[in-house]
Amino acid sequence: MSHLPVVPHWINGAERVSTSGRTSPVFDPALGVATKNVALADTAEIDEAVASAKKAFPAWRDTSVTKRQQIIFRFRELLNERKGDLAEILTSEHGKVISDALGEITRGLEVVELATGFPHIIKGEFSENVSTGVDVYSTRGPLGVVGIISPFNFPAMVPMWFFPIAIAAGNTVVLKPSEKDPSSANWLAALFTEAGLPNGVFTVLHGDKVAVDGLLEHPDVKSISFVGSTPIAKYIYETAAHHGKRVQALGGAKNHMLVLPDADLDLTADAAINAGFGSAGERCMAISVLVAVEPVADELIEKITARMSTLVVGDGRRSCDMGPLVTEVHRDKVASYLDIATEDGATVVVDGRGIEVDGDPDGFWLGPSLIDNVSTTSRVYTDEIFGPVLSIVRVKSYDEGVALINASQYGNGTAIFTNDGGAARRFQNEIEVGMIGINVPIPVPVAYYSFGGFKDSSFGDSKAYGIQGFQFFTREKAITSRWLDPSHGGINLGFPQN
Ligand code: NAD
């Protein structure tokens, strides 16, 4: 594989060819072949990346609010103009269809747009004359060098949940993207540089566990924002906290859609298809379990299977509904759950293996799959499958459905489908999940709210983007000030009283 190009790091405003001697293959999932390698950083490269970000920090922190805002506006304009180029990169490494790649970029752009408003969001407070002649005010300033570690499934959007806000607030960023689809991070960093961002403010360090551990342990990295699977999120949370860092670590998910008997079943079936099979189910907010309150299950399954038969699976660069999975290993793991389902006594209603595709036969294909009568003790239910496999669990009542969802290890997203406003309102109150949809299957909050789940879907007390994002990437100073006035002299060992 040595003839393949190697994706370099982006350090100090330019490509930095790795000298670590370690690489990992990057596949085109629709073709099923490695098209490039990505550099895997060693300790010297980690130190170089962090040192460059540290060096850039004081000048960027002190760059005027107006100047920082202009650079972010320019980045927004360039990204909007050239998002088609980025979408092609995403599809070539992740496999998602082009329209979905564009959708991902649009959701990231929303956070960039929010970040342009940072002067208003992080301004401080002022209280005059809290004691005679004494004023108190607060400022919110940056942390320093901040680390971001992102997953494969949203190689552009997830980094954009964090870096526009971190940079707007005056931090310098070291991003460690997924090694499965690394190129969009370099593209974004180069674009930000073109928009006028000073060298060293946005660094991309490629790598595996060595790079992650290097950032977690590095004394000059002040915070870690992580998104990925639950076991790694837990490890990140504990290790970063142990090293004294501020940390937010978003983990895996198993999202349920509760369907009440009064729901509009056509709307519900459309929603289940979109949320179950969009992006080949490789979304942390995908619906993976339909909880059908009887007697709706049979009719709902009929409507869902009819729609599934119309889905075109193929190369995302063509006119398809769903692309391949990200790697062969991941595809095989997801497909293995169809055998586990049968072993555990569930009914495989639609088996996506061996599906005809509009694409290269060597691609990492798995068609949409539907499993009925899934038991909550089966690994089909308990594991995060992260592929185009939709499970149906049948329950007798609303209460049984809510109890089942609340017993889940995860609490990222959920949805209720009903025409009963009272039931929906009760659901939003009783359900223990961070993001809730009412007749909306994928309730990803807009940029000015914050994104994050409960339980094993999120570690740390801060969500991504929105106001919480700005709070995470800034720290508050409270300043008590008195300008000398001769009438206030004298010694007083107590607290000021008036
Ligand atoms: P992953 O946990 O395998 O990898 C995420 C990041 O961690 C990558 O950058 C990877 O290089 C790094 N990493 C992997 N193994 C590591 C190790 N042993 N030590 C240190 N670092 C390691 O996740 P993934 O497969 O890339 O992404 C899919 C997962 O991400 C799913 O579980 C999905 O639910 C989750 N996800 C969650 C959210 C959310 O908002 N909660 C959003 C997107 C994805």
XYZ file of C-alpha atoms and ligand atoms in Angstrom:
542
model
C 0.000 0.000 0.000
C 3.057 2.227 0.026
C 2.140 3.679 -3.377
C -0.976 5.317 -1.948
C -0.918 8.994 -0.927
C -0.682 9.690 2.805
C -3.015 12.242 4.407
C -0.658 14.590 6.292
C -1.189 16.510 9.518
C -2.063 20.219 9.381
C 0.302 22.064 11.710
C 1.124 25.764 11.882
C -1.077 26.625 8.900
C 0.372 24.079 6.469
C 0.483 20.402 5.603
C 3.034 18.558 7.714
C 4.177 15.257 6.229
C 4.368 12.659 8.972
C 7.682 11.048 9.815
C 6.272 8.599 12.356
C 6.459 5.712 9.899
C 2.978 4.564 10.937
C -0.141 4.817 8.774
C -3.655 3.390 8.556
C -5.569 2.674 5.318
C -8.508 4.859 4.262
C -11.113 3.127 2.100
C -13.577 4.257 -0.516
C -16.473 2.229 0.943
C -18.488 2.135 -2.283
C -15.529 0.697 -4.191
C -14.237 -1.481 -1.374
C -10.611 -0.458 -1.899
C -8.059 1.563 0.053
C -7.453 4.813 -1.811
C -5.028 6.463 0.604
C -3.345 6.076 3.963
C -3.530 8.424 6.887
C -0.597 9.390 9.073
C -0.638 8.155 12.665
C 1.173 10.629 14.897
C 4.014 9.714 17.233
C 4.971 11.511 20.429
C 7.220 14.014 18.664
C 4.408 15.009 16.285
C 1.910 15.343 19.149
C 4.351 17.646 20.955
C 4.947 19.651 17.773
C 1.199 20.080 17.180
C 0.459 21.181 20.736
C 3.505 23.481 20.836
C 2.360 25.203 17.632
C -1.145 25.691 19.070
C 0.311 26.956 22.355
C 2.538 29.453 20.575
C -0.421 30.800 18.572
C -2.643 31.194 21.635
C -1.614 34.554 23.197
C -1.874 36.506 19.935
C -5.192 34.870 18.991
C -6.654 35.485 22.478
C -5.676 39.149 22.143
C -6.952 39.541 18.563
C -9.841 42.004 18.623
C -13.372 40.721 18.765
C -14.153 42.418 15.445
C -11.205 40.847 13.657
C -12.016 37.363 14.987
C -15.625 37.810 13.956
C -14.635 38.860 10.425
C -12.489 35.749 9.971
C -15.330 33.479 11.083
C -17.746 35.258 8.727
C -15.288 34.756 5.878
C -14.913 31.066 6.780
C -18.709 30.745 6.703
C -18.877 32.318 3.248
C -16.110 30.130 1.800
C -17.608 26.973 3.290
C -21.015 27.773 1.901
C -19.559 28.468 -1.550
C -17.468 25.285 -1.661
C -19.546 22.815 0.315
C -19.990 20.682 -2.798
C -16.255 19.910 -2.783
C -16.391 18.904 0.873
C -19.446 16.699 0.251
C -17.496 14.761 -2.384
C -14.681 14.123 0.085
C -17.170 12.945 2.708
C -18.847 10.535 0.310
C -15.551 9.151 -0.958
C -14.349 8.224 2.552
C -17.536 7.664 4.560
C -19.876 6.400 1.843
C -22.957 8.493 2.684
C -24.917 9.784 -0.309
C -24.030 13.276 -1.553
C -27.330 14.847 -0.426
C -26.756 13.501 3.079
C -23.162 14.772 3.046
C -24.501 18.215 2.126
C -27.022 17.931 4.965
C -24.187 17.185 7.392
C -22.293 20.267 6.225
C -25.409 22.428 6.562
C -25.823 21.373 10.208
C -22.161 22.229 10.794
C -22.616 25.587 9.078
C -25.365 26.389 11.574
C -22.799 26.210 14.362
C -20.389 28.403 12.390
C -23.229 30.908 12.043
C -23.889 30.730 15.780
C -20.170 31.295 16.415
C -20.254 34.570 14.472
C -22.485 35.880 17.285
C -19.906 35.112 19.981
C -19.356 38.749 21.093
C -22.890 38.859 22.408
C -22.892 35.345 23.879
C -19.704 35.575 25.936
C -19.960 39.144 27.147
C -19.769 39.535 30.891
C -21.899 41.166 33.566
C -21.431 44.369 35.567
C -22.731 45.415 38.986
C -22.039 48.963 40.039
C -21.482 50.011 43.649
C -21.846 46.594 45.268
C -20.205 48.212 48.233
C -19.555 51.916 48.436
C -17.261 52.769 45.546
C -16.808 49.118 44.606
C -17.856 47.552 41.287
C -17.942 43.863 40.373
C -17.865 42.572 36.836
C -17.147 39.366 34.994
C -15.396 38.443 31.777
C -15.349 35.153 29.902
C -11.986 34.269 28.399
C -10.546 31.286 26.519
C -8.922 28.229 28.117
C -5.836 27.953 25.882
C -5.129 24.906 23.701
C -8.240 22.700 23.475
C -8.386 19.148 22.114
C -11.192 17.716 19.981
C -11.438 13.987 19.165
C -14.105 13.029 16.641
C -15.800 9.868 15.289
C -16.075 8.544 11.737
C -19.782 9.012 11.198
C -19.844 12.818 10.877
C -16.306 13.744 9.807
C -17.249 17.390 9.118
C -20.261 18.119 11.316
C -19.008 16.771 14.641
C -15.733 18.751 14.520
C -17.874 21.767 13.578
C -19.948 21.271 16.745
C -16.827 22.393 18.603
C -14.057 24.173 16.702
C -15.988 27.261 15.459
C -17.067 28.040 19.031
C -13.688 27.242 20.578
C -11.858 29.399 18.037
C -14.370 32.251 18.214
C -13.891 32.333 21.985
C -10.138 32.805 21.539
C -8.823 29.263 22.045
C -6.469 27.398 19.747
C -7.594 23.941 18.656
C -5.937 20.578 18.070
C -8.403 18.298 16.255
C -7.799 14.521 16.135
C -10.274 13.233 13.509
C -11.304 9.625 12.965
C -8.621 7.720 11.092
C -11.369 6.133 8.948
C -12.251 9.351 7.096
C -9.592 11.961 7.877
C -9.436 14.219 4.812
C -12.336 16.590 5.504
C -10.557 17.877 8.629
C -7.561 19.010 6.549
C -9.907 20.586 4.007
C -11.678 22.566 6.752
C -8.381 23.674 8.310
C -7.035 24.841 4.948
C -10.263 26.746 4.288
C -10.111 28.479 7.673
C -6.501 29.474 6.930
C -7.643 30.900 3.592
C -10.313 32.846 5.492
C -7.538 34.587 7.424
C -7.113 32.423 10.514
C -3.548 32.840 11.815
C -1.238 29.834 11.625
C -1.382 27.517 14.629
C -4.913 28.450 15.695
C -6.403 25.331 14.056
C -4.259 22.199 13.997
C -5.212 18.770 12.665
C -3.295 15.881 14.197
C -4.074 12.501 12.690
C -3.671 9.333 14.646
C -4.962 6.504 16.731
C -4.858 5.755 20.461
C -1.277 7.091 20.664
C -2.423 10.556 19.518
C -5.528 10.454 21.721
C -3.556 9.481 24.809
C -0.954 12.108 23.972
C -3.628 14.818 24.005
C -5.288 13.441 27.150
C -2.025 13.528 29.067
C -0.422 16.663 27.612
C -0.123 19.392 30.266
C -0.625 22.158 27.691
C -4.003 20.816 26.504
C -6.619 22.400 28.744
C -9.799 20.620 27.683
C -11.011 17.606 25.737
C -14.205 17.413 23.660
C -14.805 13.838 22.559
C -17.503 12.145 20.489
C -17.477 8.398 19.857
C -18.520 5.046 21.259
C -19.450 4.639 24.923
C -16.489 2.570 26.158
C -14.013 5.057 24.670
C -16.056 8.047 25.888
C -15.912 6.693 29.425
C -12.156 6.150 29.134
C -11.690 9.677 27.759
C -13.781 11.207 30.533
C -11.913 9.430 33.294
C -8.421 9.904 31.844
C -8.853 13.564 30.926
C -10.350 14.345 34.346
C -7.467 12.475 35.996
C -5.102 14.813 34.157
C -6.974 17.850 35.431
C -8.726 18.783 32.200
C -12.176 20.075 31.528
C -13.910 17.300 29.586
C -17.094 16.599 27.669
C -17.365 13.077 26.223
C -20.391 12.132 24.137
C -20.919 8.393 23.731
C -23.018 5.835 21.899
C -26.753 5.462 21.619
C -29.738 3.212 21.126
C -32.623 5.455 20.187
C -36.226 4.339 20.585
C -39.299 5.540 18.731
C -42.489 4.945 20.699
C -45.518 4.511 18.430
C -48.911 4.912 20.086
C -52.030 3.295 18.554
C -53.470 6.687 17.554
C -50.399 7.715 15.507
C -50.637 8.503 11.798
C -49.011 5.277 10.590
C -48.034 6.587 7.153
C -46.167 9.529 8.697
C -44.691 7.129 11.248
C -43.527 4.635 8.599
C -41.883 7.436 6.570
C -40.152 8.682 9.699
C -38.964 5.191 10.668
C -37.430 4.679 7.226
C -35.666 8.059 7.233
C -34.388 7.731 10.788
C -33.530 4.030 10.609
C -31.743 3.860 7.275
C -30.506 7.400 6.520
C -26.706 7.422 6.376
C -26.928 3.582 6.519
C -27.938 3.840 10.173
C -24.505 5.218 11.080
C -25.932 8.142 13.042
C -25.847 8.555 16.790
C -29.399 9.888 16.519
C -30.644 7.109 14.206
C -33.738 5.293 15.358
C -32.708 1.701 15.969
C -35.713 0.429 17.946
C -39.396 0.911 17.165
C -41.463 0.360 20.299
C -44.900 -0.460 18.946
C -47.808 -0.175 21.370
C -50.219 -2.902 20.255
C -52.209 -3.307 18.124
C -50.132 -1.139 15.711
C -47.173 -3.453 14.999
C -48.541 -5.580 12.127
C -49.934 -2.645 10.137
C -46.789 -0.582 10.780
C -44.510 -3.410 9.612
C -46.555 -3.721 6.409
C -46.116 -0.020 5.681
C -42.409 -0.046 6.543
C -41.568 -3.108 4.427
C -43.435 -1.610 1.445
C -41.260 1.495 1.714
C -38.059 -0.502 2.267
C -38.565 -2.318 -1.017
C -38.320 1.010 -2.866
C -34.980 2.086 -1.355
C -32.038 2.168 -3.760
C -28.726 1.192 -2.178
C -25.599 2.159 -4.050
C -22.630 4.397 -4.620
C -23.480 7.713 -2.950
C -22.132 9.605 -5.953
C -25.045 8.222 -7.970
C -28.728 8.787 -7.375
C -29.243 6.484 -4.390
C -31.063 6.544 -1.073
C -28.445 4.758 0.992
C -24.722 4.127 0.634
C -22.389 1.426 1.937
C -21.066 0.985 5.479
C -17.790 2.596 6.373
C -15.512 -0.471 6.378
C -15.739 -4.166 5.614
C -15.098 -5.023 9.268
C -17.947 -2.793 10.400
C -20.282 -4.128 7.686
C -19.587 -7.721 8.757
C -20.166 -6.883 12.408
C -23.498 -5.200 11.657
C -24.584 -8.099 9.413
C -23.754 -10.620 12.153
C -26.664 -9.256 14.205
C -29.069 -10.784 11.674
C -27.797 -14.231 12.693
C -27.881 -13.305 16.374
C -31.514 -12.243 15.900
C -32.480 -15.661 14.544
C -30.544 -17.451 17.303
C -32.361 -15.342 19.907
C -35.804 -16.184 18.532
C -36.583 -12.899 16.766
C -38.063 -12.737 13.250
C -35.895 -11.323 10.472
C -38.568 -9.693 8.315
C -36.162 -8.133 5.793
C -32.570 -9.400 5.473
C -30.300 -6.829 3.813
C -27.524 -9.292 2.984
C -27.089 -10.068 -0.671
C -29.055 -7.012 -1.757
C -28.655 -5.798 -5.350
C -26.762 -2.530 -5.419
C -26.205 0.279 -7.850
C -22.454 0.215 -7.390
C -19.251 -1.772 -7.372
C -19.710 -5.365 -6.127
C -16.705 -5.001 -3.815
C -18.296 -2.126 -1.848
C -19.126 -2.622 1.833
C -22.831 -3.195 1.265
C -25.620 -4.150 3.572
C -29.208 -3.393 2.628
C -31.849 -2.105 5.043
C -32.894 -4.836 7.448
C -35.919 -5.225 9.717
C -36.213 -7.516 12.747
C -39.500 -8.116 14.571
C -40.235 -9.507 18.032
C -36.834 -8.510 19.376
C -36.388 -9.413 23.024
C -34.853 -6.811 25.326
C -32.376 -9.443 26.526
C -31.028 -10.103 23.018
C -27.761 -8.450 21.979
C -29.709 -7.136 18.986
C -31.461 -4.929 21.526
C -28.744 -4.273 24.081
C -25.819 -3.536 21.696
C -25.424 -0.388 19.639
C -25.421 -1.950 16.154
C -24.746 1.299 14.241
C -25.972 0.137 10.853
C -29.156 -0.166 8.749
C -30.866 -2.622 11.098
C -34.198 -1.592 12.589
C -35.634 -3.623 15.483
C -39.265 -3.849 16.527
C -40.219 -4.440 20.136
C -43.920 -4.958 20.806
C -45.414 -3.639 24.062
C -48.945 -3.632 25.469
C -49.154 -0.084 26.801
C -47.663 3.412 26.852
C -46.403 2.777 30.395
C -44.632 -0.417 29.366
C -42.985 1.446 26.478
C -41.769 4.298 28.679
C -40.437 1.888 31.304
C -38.539 0.000 28.600
C -36.942 3.156 27.192
C -36.031 4.423 30.649
C -34.358 1.114 31.486
C -31.946 1.512 28.569
C -28.279 2.044 29.290
C -28.360 4.914 26.795
C -30.280 8.188 26.760
C -29.267 10.095 23.651
C -32.401 10.633 21.536
C -35.962 9.333 21.457
C -39.238 10.103 19.720
C -42.934 9.606 20.292
C -45.412 9.331 17.428
C -48.976 10.129 18.429
C -51.873 12.490 17.767
C -52.530 12.828 21.494
C -51.013 16.074 22.824
C -51.530 14.992 26.415
C -49.597 11.758 25.883
C -46.790 13.625 24.144
C -46.565 16.107 26.992
C -46.487 13.309 29.545
C -43.752 11.583 27.534
C -41.493 14.645 27.465
C -41.799 14.834 31.234
C -41.375 11.155 32.078
C -38.727 10.068 29.612
C -35.089 10.040 30.749
C -33.434 10.996 27.479
C -31.548 14.157 26.506
C -33.142 14.905 23.125
C -36.805 14.225 22.459
C -38.843 14.342 19.262
C -42.612 14.671 19.160
C -43.585 13.341 15.729
C -39.974 14.201 14.791
C -37.771 11.111 14.503
C -34.291 12.674 14.696
C -34.555 15.586 17.134
C -31.066 17.060 16.707
C -31.315 20.487 18.357
C -30.596 23.583 16.273
C -27.283 25.317 16.934
C -28.580 27.778 19.549
C -29.761 24.929 21.777
C -27.247 22.328 22.940
C -26.665 18.719 21.863
C -26.177 15.860 24.285
C -27.767 12.873 25.944
C -28.098 11.247 29.345
C -26.604 8.161 30.997
C -24.008 6.254 28.933
C -24.587 8.579 25.969
C -22.742 11.461 27.609
C -20.049 11.830 30.253
C -19.295 15.190 31.809
C -21.786 17.898 32.626
C -21.643 19.944 29.451
C -23.370 19.442 26.112
C -22.034 20.363 22.680
C -22.634 23.754 21.024
C -25.305 26.303 21.994
C -24.732 28.327 25.157
C -23.243 25.292 26.910
C -20.620 25.081 24.153
C -19.504 28.648 24.841
C -19.459 27.994 28.574
C -17.303 24.909 28.050
C -14.728 26.783 25.975
C -14.466 29.804 28.250
C -13.786 30.445 31.910
C -15.144 33.283 33.920
C -13.177 35.861 35.834
C -15.035 37.889 38.474
C -13.309 41.221 39.070
C -13.921 43.379 42.122
C -12.663 46.895 41.568
C -12.310 50.084 43.589
C -10.617 53.174 42.328
C -8.944 54.923 45.198
C -10.909 57.632 46.905
C -9.304 59.319 49.925
C -12.552 59.121 51.880
C -12.322 55.289 51.913
C -8.980 54.904 53.633
C -8.476 53.257 57.015
C -8.126 49.703 58.312
C -11.104 47.306 58.428
C -10.515 43.552 58.937
C -14.147 42.529 58.292
C -16.119 42.137 55.059
C -17.332 45.456 53.618
C -20.920 45.981 54.819
C -22.080 49.021 52.943
P -14.872 5.279 18.234
O -15.163 5.389 19.689
O -14.343 4.001 17.710
O -13.809 6.412 17.803
C -13.971 7.762 18.153
C -12.599 8.411 18.271
O -11.869 7.756 19.307
C -11.763 8.295 16.999
O -11.101 9.516 16.772
C -10.798 7.170 17.316
O -9.558 7.327 16.675
C -10.634 7.271 18.820
N -10.373 5.982 19.449
C -10.805 4.761 19.033
N -10.376 3.810 19.862
C -9.652 4.418 20.827
C -8.961 3.950 21.989
N -8.928 2.670 22.309
N -8.350 4.867 22.761
C -8.383 6.165 22.464
N -9.020 6.665 21.367
C -9.653 5.796 20.567
O -16.216 5.711 17.477
P -16.527 5.646 15.919
O -16.718 4.223 15.531
O -15.568 6.471 15.157
O -17.931 6.423 15.861
C -19.159 5.814 16.103
C -19.565 5.965 17.539
O -19.671 7.335 17.875
C -20.940 5.378 17.818
O -20.902 4.730 19.065
C -21.837 6.596 17.870
O -23.023 6.458 18.623
C -20.930 7.589 18.490
N -21.378 8.948 18.222
C -21.974 9.612 19.243
C -22.446 10.889 19.027
C -23.120 11.654 20.129
O -23.350 12.813 19.942
N -23.432 11.053 21.269
C -22.295 11.495 17.764
C -21.665 10.792 16.747
C -21.202 9.499 16.996
